[in-house]
Short mmCIF file of C-alpha atoms and ligand atoms in Angstrom, two decimals:
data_model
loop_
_atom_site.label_atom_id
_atom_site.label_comp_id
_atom_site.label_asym_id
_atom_site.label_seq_id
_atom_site.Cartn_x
_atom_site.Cartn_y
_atom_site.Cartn_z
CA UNK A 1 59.47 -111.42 -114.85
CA UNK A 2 59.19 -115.16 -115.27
CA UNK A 3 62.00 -117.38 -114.20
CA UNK A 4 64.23 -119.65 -115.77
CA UNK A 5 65.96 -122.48 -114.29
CA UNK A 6 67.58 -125.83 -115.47
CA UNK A 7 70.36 -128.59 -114.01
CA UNK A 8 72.48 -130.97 -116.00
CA UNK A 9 74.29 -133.38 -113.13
CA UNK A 10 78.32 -133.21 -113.78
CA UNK A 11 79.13 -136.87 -114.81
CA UNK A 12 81.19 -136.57 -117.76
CA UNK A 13 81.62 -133.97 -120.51
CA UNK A 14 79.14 -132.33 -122.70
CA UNK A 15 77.93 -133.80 -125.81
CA UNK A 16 76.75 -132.76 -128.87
CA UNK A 17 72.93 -134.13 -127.39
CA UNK A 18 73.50 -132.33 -124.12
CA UNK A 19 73.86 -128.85 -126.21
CA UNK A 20 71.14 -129.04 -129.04
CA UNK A 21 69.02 -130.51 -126.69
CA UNK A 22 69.29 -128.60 -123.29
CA UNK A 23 72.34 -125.74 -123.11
CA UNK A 24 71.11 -123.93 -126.65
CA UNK A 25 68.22 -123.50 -125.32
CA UNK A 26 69.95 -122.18 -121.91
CA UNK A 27 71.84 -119.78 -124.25
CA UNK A 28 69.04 -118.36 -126.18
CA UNK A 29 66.71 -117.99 -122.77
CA UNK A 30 69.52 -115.63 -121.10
CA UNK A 31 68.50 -112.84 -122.77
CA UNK A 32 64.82 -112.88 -122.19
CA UNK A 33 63.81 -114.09 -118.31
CA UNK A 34 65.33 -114.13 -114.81
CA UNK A 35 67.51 -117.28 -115.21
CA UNK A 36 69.50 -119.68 -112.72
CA UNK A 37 71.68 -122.40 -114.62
CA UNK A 38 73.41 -125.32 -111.82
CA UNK A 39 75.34 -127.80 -111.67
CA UNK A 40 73.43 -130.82 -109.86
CA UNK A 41 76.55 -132.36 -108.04
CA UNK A 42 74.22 -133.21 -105.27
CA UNK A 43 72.19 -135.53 -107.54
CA UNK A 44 75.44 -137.20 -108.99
CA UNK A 45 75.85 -138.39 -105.58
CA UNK A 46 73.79 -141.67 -106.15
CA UNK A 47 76.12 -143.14 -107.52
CA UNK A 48 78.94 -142.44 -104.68
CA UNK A 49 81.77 -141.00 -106.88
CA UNK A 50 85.25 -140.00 -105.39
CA UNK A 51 85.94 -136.50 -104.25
CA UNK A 52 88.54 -135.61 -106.71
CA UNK A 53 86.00 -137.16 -109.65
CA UNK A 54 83.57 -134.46 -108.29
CA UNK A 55 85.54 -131.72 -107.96
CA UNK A 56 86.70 -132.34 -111.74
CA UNK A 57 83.70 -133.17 -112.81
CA UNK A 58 81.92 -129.69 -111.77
CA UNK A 59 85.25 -127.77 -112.91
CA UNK A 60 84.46 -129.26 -116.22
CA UNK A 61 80.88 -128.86 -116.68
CA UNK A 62 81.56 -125.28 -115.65
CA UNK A 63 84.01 -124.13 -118.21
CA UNK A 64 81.86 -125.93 -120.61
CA UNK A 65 79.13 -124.01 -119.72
CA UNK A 66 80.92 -120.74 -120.11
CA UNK A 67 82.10 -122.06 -123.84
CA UNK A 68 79.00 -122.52 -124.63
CA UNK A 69 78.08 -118.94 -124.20
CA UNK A 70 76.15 -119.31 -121.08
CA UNK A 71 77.24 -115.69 -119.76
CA UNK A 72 77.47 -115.60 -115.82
CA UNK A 73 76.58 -110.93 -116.46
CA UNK A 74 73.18 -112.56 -117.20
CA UNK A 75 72.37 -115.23 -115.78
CA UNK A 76 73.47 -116.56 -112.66
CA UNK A 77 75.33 -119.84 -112.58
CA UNK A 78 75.81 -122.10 -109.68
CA UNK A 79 76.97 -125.30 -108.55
CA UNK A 80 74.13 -126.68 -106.08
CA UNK A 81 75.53 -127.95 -103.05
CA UNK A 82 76.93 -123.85 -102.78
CA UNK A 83 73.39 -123.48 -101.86
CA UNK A 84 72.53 -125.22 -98.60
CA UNK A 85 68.97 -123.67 -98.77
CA UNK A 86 68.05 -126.31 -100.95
CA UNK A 87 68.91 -129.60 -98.52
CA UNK A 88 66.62 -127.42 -95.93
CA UNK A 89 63.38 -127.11 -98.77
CA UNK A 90 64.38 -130.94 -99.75
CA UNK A 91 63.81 -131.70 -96.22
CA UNK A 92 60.50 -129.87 -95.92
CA UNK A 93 59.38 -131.87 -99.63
CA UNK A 94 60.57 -135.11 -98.36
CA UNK A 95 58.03 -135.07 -95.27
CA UNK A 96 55.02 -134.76 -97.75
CA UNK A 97 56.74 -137.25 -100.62
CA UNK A 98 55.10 -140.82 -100.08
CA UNK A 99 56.56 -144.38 -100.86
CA UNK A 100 54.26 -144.99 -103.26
CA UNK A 101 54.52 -142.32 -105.90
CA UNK A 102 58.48 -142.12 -105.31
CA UNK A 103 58.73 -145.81 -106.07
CA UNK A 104 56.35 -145.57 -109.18
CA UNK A 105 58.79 -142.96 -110.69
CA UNK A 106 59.97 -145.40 -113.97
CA UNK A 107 63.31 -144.27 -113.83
CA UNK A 108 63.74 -144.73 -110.18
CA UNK A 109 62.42 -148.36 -111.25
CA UNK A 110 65.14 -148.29 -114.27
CA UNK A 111 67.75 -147.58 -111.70
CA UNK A 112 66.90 -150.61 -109.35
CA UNK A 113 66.75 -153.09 -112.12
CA UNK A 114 70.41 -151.83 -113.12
CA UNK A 115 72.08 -150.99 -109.76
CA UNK A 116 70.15 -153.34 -107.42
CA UNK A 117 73.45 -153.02 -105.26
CA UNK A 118 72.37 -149.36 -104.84
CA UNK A 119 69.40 -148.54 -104.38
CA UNK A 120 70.05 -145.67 -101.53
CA UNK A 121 67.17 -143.35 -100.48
CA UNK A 122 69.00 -140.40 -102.63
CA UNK A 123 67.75 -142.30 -105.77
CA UNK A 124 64.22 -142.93 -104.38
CA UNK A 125 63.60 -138.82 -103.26
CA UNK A 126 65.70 -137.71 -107.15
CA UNK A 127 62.37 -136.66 -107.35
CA UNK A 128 62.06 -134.21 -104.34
CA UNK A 129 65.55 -133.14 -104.72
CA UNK A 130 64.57 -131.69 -108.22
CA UNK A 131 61.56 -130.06 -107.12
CA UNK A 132 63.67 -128.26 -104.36
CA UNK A 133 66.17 -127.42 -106.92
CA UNK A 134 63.27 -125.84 -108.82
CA UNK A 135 61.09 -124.12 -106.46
CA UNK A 136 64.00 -122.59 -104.39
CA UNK A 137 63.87 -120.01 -107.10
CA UNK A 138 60.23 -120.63 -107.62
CA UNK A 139 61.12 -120.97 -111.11
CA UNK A 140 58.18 -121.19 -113.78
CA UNK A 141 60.22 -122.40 -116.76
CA UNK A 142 62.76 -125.53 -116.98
CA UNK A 143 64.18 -126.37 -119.89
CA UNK A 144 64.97 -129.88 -119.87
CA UNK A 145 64.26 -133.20 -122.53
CA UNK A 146 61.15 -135.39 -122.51
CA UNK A 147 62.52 -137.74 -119.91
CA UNK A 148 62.60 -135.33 -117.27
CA UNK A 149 58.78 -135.15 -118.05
CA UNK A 150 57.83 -137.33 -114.72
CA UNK A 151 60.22 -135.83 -112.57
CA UNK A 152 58.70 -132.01 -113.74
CA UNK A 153 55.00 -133.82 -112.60
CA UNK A 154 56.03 -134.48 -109.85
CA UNK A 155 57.73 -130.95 -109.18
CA UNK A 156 54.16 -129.64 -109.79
CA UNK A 157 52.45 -131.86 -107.91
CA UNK A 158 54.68 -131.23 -104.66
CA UNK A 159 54.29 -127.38 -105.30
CA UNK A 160 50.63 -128.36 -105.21
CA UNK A 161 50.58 -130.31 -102.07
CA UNK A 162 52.51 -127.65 -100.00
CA UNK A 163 50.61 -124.45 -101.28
CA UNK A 164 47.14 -127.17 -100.51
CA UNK A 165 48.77 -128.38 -97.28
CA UNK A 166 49.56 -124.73 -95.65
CA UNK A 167 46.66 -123.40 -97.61
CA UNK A 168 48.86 -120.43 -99.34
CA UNK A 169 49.28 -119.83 -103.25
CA UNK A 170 53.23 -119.86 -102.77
CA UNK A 171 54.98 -122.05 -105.19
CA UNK A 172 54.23 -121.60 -108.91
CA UNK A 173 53.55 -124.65 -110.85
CA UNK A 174 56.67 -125.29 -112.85
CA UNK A 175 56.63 -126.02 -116.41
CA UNK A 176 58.82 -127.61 -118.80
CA UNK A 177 59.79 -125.61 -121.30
CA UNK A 178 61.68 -126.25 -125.42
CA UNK A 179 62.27 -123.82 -127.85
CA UNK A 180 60.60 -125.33 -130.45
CA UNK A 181 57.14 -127.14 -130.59
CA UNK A 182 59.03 -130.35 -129.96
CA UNK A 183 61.51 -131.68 -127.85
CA UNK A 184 64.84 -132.03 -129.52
CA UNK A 185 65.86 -135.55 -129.70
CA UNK A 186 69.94 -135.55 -131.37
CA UNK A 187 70.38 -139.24 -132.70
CA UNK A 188 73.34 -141.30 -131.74
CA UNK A 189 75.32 -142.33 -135.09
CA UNK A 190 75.54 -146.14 -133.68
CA UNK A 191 72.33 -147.32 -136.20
CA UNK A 192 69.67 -146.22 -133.64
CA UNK A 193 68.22 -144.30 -130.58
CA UNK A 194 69.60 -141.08 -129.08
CA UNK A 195 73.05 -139.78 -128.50
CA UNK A 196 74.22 -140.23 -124.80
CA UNK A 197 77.13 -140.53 -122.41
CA UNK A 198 75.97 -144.18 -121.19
CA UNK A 199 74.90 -145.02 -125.02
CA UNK A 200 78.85 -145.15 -125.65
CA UNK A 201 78.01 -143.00 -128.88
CA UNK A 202 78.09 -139.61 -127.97
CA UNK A 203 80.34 -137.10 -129.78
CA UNK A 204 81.89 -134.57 -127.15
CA UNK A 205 82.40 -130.78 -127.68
CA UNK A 206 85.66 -131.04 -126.12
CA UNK A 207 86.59 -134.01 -128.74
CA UNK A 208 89.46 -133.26 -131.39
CA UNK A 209 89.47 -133.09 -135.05
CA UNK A 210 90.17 -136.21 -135.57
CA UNK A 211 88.61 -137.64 -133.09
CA UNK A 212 85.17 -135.86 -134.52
CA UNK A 213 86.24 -137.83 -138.03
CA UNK A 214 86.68 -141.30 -137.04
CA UNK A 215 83.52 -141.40 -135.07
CA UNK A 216 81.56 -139.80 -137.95
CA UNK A 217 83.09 -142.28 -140.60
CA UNK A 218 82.00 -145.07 -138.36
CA UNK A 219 78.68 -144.48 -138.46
CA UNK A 220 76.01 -146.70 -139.40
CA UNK A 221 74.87 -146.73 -143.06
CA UNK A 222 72.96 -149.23 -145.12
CA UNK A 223 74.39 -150.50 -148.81
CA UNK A 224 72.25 -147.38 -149.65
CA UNK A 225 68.98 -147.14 -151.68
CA UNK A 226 67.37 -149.33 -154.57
CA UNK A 227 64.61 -147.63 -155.94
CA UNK A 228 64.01 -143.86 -156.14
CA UNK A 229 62.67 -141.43 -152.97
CA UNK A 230 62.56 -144.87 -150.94
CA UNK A 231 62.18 -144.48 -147.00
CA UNK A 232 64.97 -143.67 -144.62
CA UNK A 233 66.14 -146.73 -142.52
CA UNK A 234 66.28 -145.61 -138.80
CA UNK A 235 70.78 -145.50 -139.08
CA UNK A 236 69.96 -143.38 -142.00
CA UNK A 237 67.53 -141.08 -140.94
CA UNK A 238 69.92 -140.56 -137.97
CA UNK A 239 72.84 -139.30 -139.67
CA UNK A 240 70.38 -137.39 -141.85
CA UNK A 241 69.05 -136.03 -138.91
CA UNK A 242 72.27 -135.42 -137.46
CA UNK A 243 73.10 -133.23 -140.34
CA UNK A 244 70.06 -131.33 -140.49
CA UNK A 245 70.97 -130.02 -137.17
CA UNK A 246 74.66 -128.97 -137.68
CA UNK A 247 74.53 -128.13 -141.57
CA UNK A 248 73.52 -125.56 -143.69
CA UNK A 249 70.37 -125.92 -145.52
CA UNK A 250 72.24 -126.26 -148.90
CA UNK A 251 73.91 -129.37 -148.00
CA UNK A 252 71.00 -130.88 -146.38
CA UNK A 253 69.00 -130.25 -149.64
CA UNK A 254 72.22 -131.51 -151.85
CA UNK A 255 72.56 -135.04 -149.47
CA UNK A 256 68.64 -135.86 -149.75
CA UNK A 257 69.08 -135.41 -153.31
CA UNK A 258 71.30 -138.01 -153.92
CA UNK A 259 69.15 -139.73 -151.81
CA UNK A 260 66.46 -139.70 -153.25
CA UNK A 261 68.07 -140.58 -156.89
CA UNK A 262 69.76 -143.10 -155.27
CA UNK A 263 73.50 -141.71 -156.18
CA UNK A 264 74.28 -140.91 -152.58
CA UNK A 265 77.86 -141.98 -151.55
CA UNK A 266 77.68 -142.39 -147.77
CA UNK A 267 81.68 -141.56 -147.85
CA UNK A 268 80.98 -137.97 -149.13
CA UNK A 269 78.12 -137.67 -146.66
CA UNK A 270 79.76 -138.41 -143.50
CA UNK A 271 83.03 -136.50 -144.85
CA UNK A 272 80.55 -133.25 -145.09
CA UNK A 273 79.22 -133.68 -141.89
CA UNK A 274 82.65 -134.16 -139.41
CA UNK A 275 83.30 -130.99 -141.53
CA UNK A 276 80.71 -129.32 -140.41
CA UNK A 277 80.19 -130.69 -137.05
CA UNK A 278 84.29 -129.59 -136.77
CA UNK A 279 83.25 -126.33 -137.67
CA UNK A 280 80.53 -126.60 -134.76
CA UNK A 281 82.98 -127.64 -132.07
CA UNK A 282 86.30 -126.48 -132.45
CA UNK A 283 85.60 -122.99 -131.75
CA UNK A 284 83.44 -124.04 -128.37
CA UNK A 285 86.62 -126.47 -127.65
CA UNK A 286 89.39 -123.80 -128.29
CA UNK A 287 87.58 -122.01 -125.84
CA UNK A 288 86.74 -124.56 -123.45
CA UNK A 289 90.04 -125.69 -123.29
CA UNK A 290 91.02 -121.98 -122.69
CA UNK A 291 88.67 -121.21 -119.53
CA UNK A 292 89.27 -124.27 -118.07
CA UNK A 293 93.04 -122.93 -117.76
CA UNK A 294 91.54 -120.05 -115.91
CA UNK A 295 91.04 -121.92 -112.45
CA UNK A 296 90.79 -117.46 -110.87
CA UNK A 297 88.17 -117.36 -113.51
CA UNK A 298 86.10 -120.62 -112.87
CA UNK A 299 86.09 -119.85 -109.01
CA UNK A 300 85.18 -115.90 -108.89
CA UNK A 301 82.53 -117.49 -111.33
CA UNK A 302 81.57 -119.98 -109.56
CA UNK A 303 81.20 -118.03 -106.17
CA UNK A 304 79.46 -114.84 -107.98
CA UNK A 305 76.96 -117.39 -108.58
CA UNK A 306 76.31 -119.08 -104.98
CA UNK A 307 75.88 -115.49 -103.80
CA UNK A 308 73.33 -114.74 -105.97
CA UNK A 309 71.81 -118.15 -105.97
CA UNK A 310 72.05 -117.80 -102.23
CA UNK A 311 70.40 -114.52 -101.69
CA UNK A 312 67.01 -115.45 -103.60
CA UNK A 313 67.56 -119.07 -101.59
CA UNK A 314 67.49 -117.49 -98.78
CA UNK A 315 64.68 -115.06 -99.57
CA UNK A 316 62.28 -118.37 -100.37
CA UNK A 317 63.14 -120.57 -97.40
CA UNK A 318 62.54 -117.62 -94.65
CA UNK A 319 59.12 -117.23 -96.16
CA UNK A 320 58.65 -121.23 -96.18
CA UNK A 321 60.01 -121.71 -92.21
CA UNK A 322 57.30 -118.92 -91.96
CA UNK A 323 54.59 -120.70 -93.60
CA UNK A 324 55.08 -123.73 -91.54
CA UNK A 325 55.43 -122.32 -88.28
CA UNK A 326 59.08 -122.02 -87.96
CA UNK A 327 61.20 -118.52 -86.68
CA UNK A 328 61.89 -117.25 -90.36
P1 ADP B 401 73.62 -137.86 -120.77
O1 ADP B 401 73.63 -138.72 -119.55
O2 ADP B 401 73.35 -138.60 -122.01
O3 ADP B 401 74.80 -136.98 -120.91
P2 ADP B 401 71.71 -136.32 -119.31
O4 ADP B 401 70.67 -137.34 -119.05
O5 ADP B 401 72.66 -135.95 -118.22
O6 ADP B 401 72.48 -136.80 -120.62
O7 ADP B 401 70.99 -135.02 -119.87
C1 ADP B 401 71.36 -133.67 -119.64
C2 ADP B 401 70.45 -132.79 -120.48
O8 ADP B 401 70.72 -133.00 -121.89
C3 ADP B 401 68.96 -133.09 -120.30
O9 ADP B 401 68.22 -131.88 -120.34
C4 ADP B 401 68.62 -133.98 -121.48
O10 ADP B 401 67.26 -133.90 -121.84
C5 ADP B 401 69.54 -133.42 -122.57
N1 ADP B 401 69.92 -134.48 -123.54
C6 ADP B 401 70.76 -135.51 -123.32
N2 ADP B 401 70.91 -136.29 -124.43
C7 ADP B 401 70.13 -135.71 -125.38
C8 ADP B 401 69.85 -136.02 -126.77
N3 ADP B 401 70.42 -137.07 -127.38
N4 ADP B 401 69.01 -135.22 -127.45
C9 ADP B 401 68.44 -134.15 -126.84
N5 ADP B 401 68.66 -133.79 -125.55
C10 ADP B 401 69.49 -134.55 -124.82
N1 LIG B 402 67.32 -134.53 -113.50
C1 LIG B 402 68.00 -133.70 -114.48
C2 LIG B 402 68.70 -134.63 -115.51
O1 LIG B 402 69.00 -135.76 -115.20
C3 LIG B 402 69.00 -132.80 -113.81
C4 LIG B 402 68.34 -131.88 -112.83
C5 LIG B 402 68.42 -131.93 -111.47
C6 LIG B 402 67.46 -130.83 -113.15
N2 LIG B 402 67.68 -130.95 -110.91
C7 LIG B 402 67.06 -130.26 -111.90
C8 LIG B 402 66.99 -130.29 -114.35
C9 LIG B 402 66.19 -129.17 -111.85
C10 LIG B 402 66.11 -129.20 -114.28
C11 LIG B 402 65.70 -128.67 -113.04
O2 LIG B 402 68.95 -134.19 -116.61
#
């Protein structure tokens, strides 16, 4: 059976981009492959944060995991520096990862224009990190967004180089993977671009009625259309966009309508849609907020998960130290 494997690094909570675009898909997969779902608290370590920020940070991502319906009887679900196996196959990647391509990686380039105080060698080998991460499973699959598109080359061309390198056919070629043709891209509601934690925009699963509201009836409209089935400025088109992802049909059909006769009342739009995104999160919060109570609950979960993460770890990296001339 193929496997299934994908990381979201614990630096904050979930949002409603983080769900439509990566954990649905987590949730959907579950049922169908092998999968291993981690938390990369390794990788959150370029930016040096304290020890209790981790340790909440990874509680947090956890429960919200388990919310979201990712269920721990099928797939296995880890937090990565539980699995040492991957520093050792992060080592072995490093020693075949050259200055040259690492530095070319754009956002490893994006990172040294905005942290120049910062740039440690944990940001330069992101790259080889993530390949470990994938191949310790020798996963086929990752679900992750279009920007992880240059890491995922380079995950494939580092499977390449070792299998070349040792002359074996060991590591499959990861690929990305999305549930639909296209990669899901959930708007931020600020006039443009995509919804993210550093974007200052993002609407959380774990935020509060009201909370949900006031950040929906801030949005960014226009004074609304002049003329008849006009075009959809990009603010617009967002919180259209927006709505076609949490609403039914129906109302998406009713909203472009009014659009498109020009009789739309933003008010009523936005009103609809913190309903409806309300009626999204407040189950998924209830629960959160309920698991994350459960600190027995989050650990037997959590260390279910390094043992079974371990044990196919562990399986991989005798057969590598065997490849390369090590004792297995
Ligand atoms: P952020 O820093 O904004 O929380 P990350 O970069 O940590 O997001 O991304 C975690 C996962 O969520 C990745 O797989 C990424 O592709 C996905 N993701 C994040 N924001 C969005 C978005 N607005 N639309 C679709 N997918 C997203
Ligand atoms: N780089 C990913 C991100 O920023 C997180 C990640 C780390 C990951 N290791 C991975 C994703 C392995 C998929 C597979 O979103």
């Amino acid at each position: 059976m193929e496997t299934v494997l994908s990381g979201i690094r614990p630096t904050g909570n979930l949002h409603l981009g983080n769900y439509f675009g990566a954990v649905q898909s987590f949730v959907k997969l579950q049922d169908a492959y092998q999968c291993f779902f981690f938390i990369a608290d390794w990788h959150s370590l370029t930016t040096h944060p304290r020890p209790e920020n981790i340790r909440q940070s990874v509680k947090t991502i956890l429960a919200e995991y388990l919310a979201c319906g990712i269920d721990p009887e099928k797939a296995t679900i880890y937090v990565q520096s539980d699995v040492i196996q991957v520093a050792e196959l992060y080592l072995y990647l490093n020693m075949n990862a050259y200055l040259g391509e690492l530095e070319r990686v754009t956002s490893f380039k994006e990172k040294v224009r905005k942290q120049p105080d910062n740039i440690n060698a944990g940001l330069l080998t992101y790259p080889s990190l993530m390949a470990a991460d994938i191949l310790i499973h020798k996963a086929n699959k990752v679900p992750v967004g279009k920007d992880q598109e240059q890491n995922m080359e380079m995950a494939r061309k580092f499977a390449r180089r070792f299998n070349t390198i040792y002359n074996v056919a060991y590591f499959p070629e990861p690929e990305s993977f999305h549930l639909s043709d296209k990669a899901l891209k959930v708007p931020g509601l600020d006039g443009s671009g995509k919804m993210g934690k550093s974007e200052g925009n993002a609407i959380y699963l774990i935020d509060d009625e009201q909370t949900i509201q006031k950040k929906v009836m801030k949005a960014v409209t226009d004074a609304g259309p002049t003329h008849p089935n006009s075009e959809k400025p990009e603010a617009v088109a967002n919180l259209f966009a927006l709505m076609e992802i949490v609403s039914s049909q129906d109302t998406c059909r009713y909203f472009n309508e009014k659009y498109n006769t020009c009789e739309i009342r933003y008010g009523d739009m936005k009103k609809q849609l913190a309903e409806d995104i309300n009626a999204f999160c407040t189950p998924i919060r209830k629960k959160i907020l309920e698991i994350t109570a459960d600190t027995t609950y989050l650990d037997q979960v959590a260390r279910r998960g390094a043992q079974k993460a371990t044990e196919s770890a562990a399986q991989t990296i005798r057969e590598v130290r065997e490849i390369i001339g090590f004792r297995p």
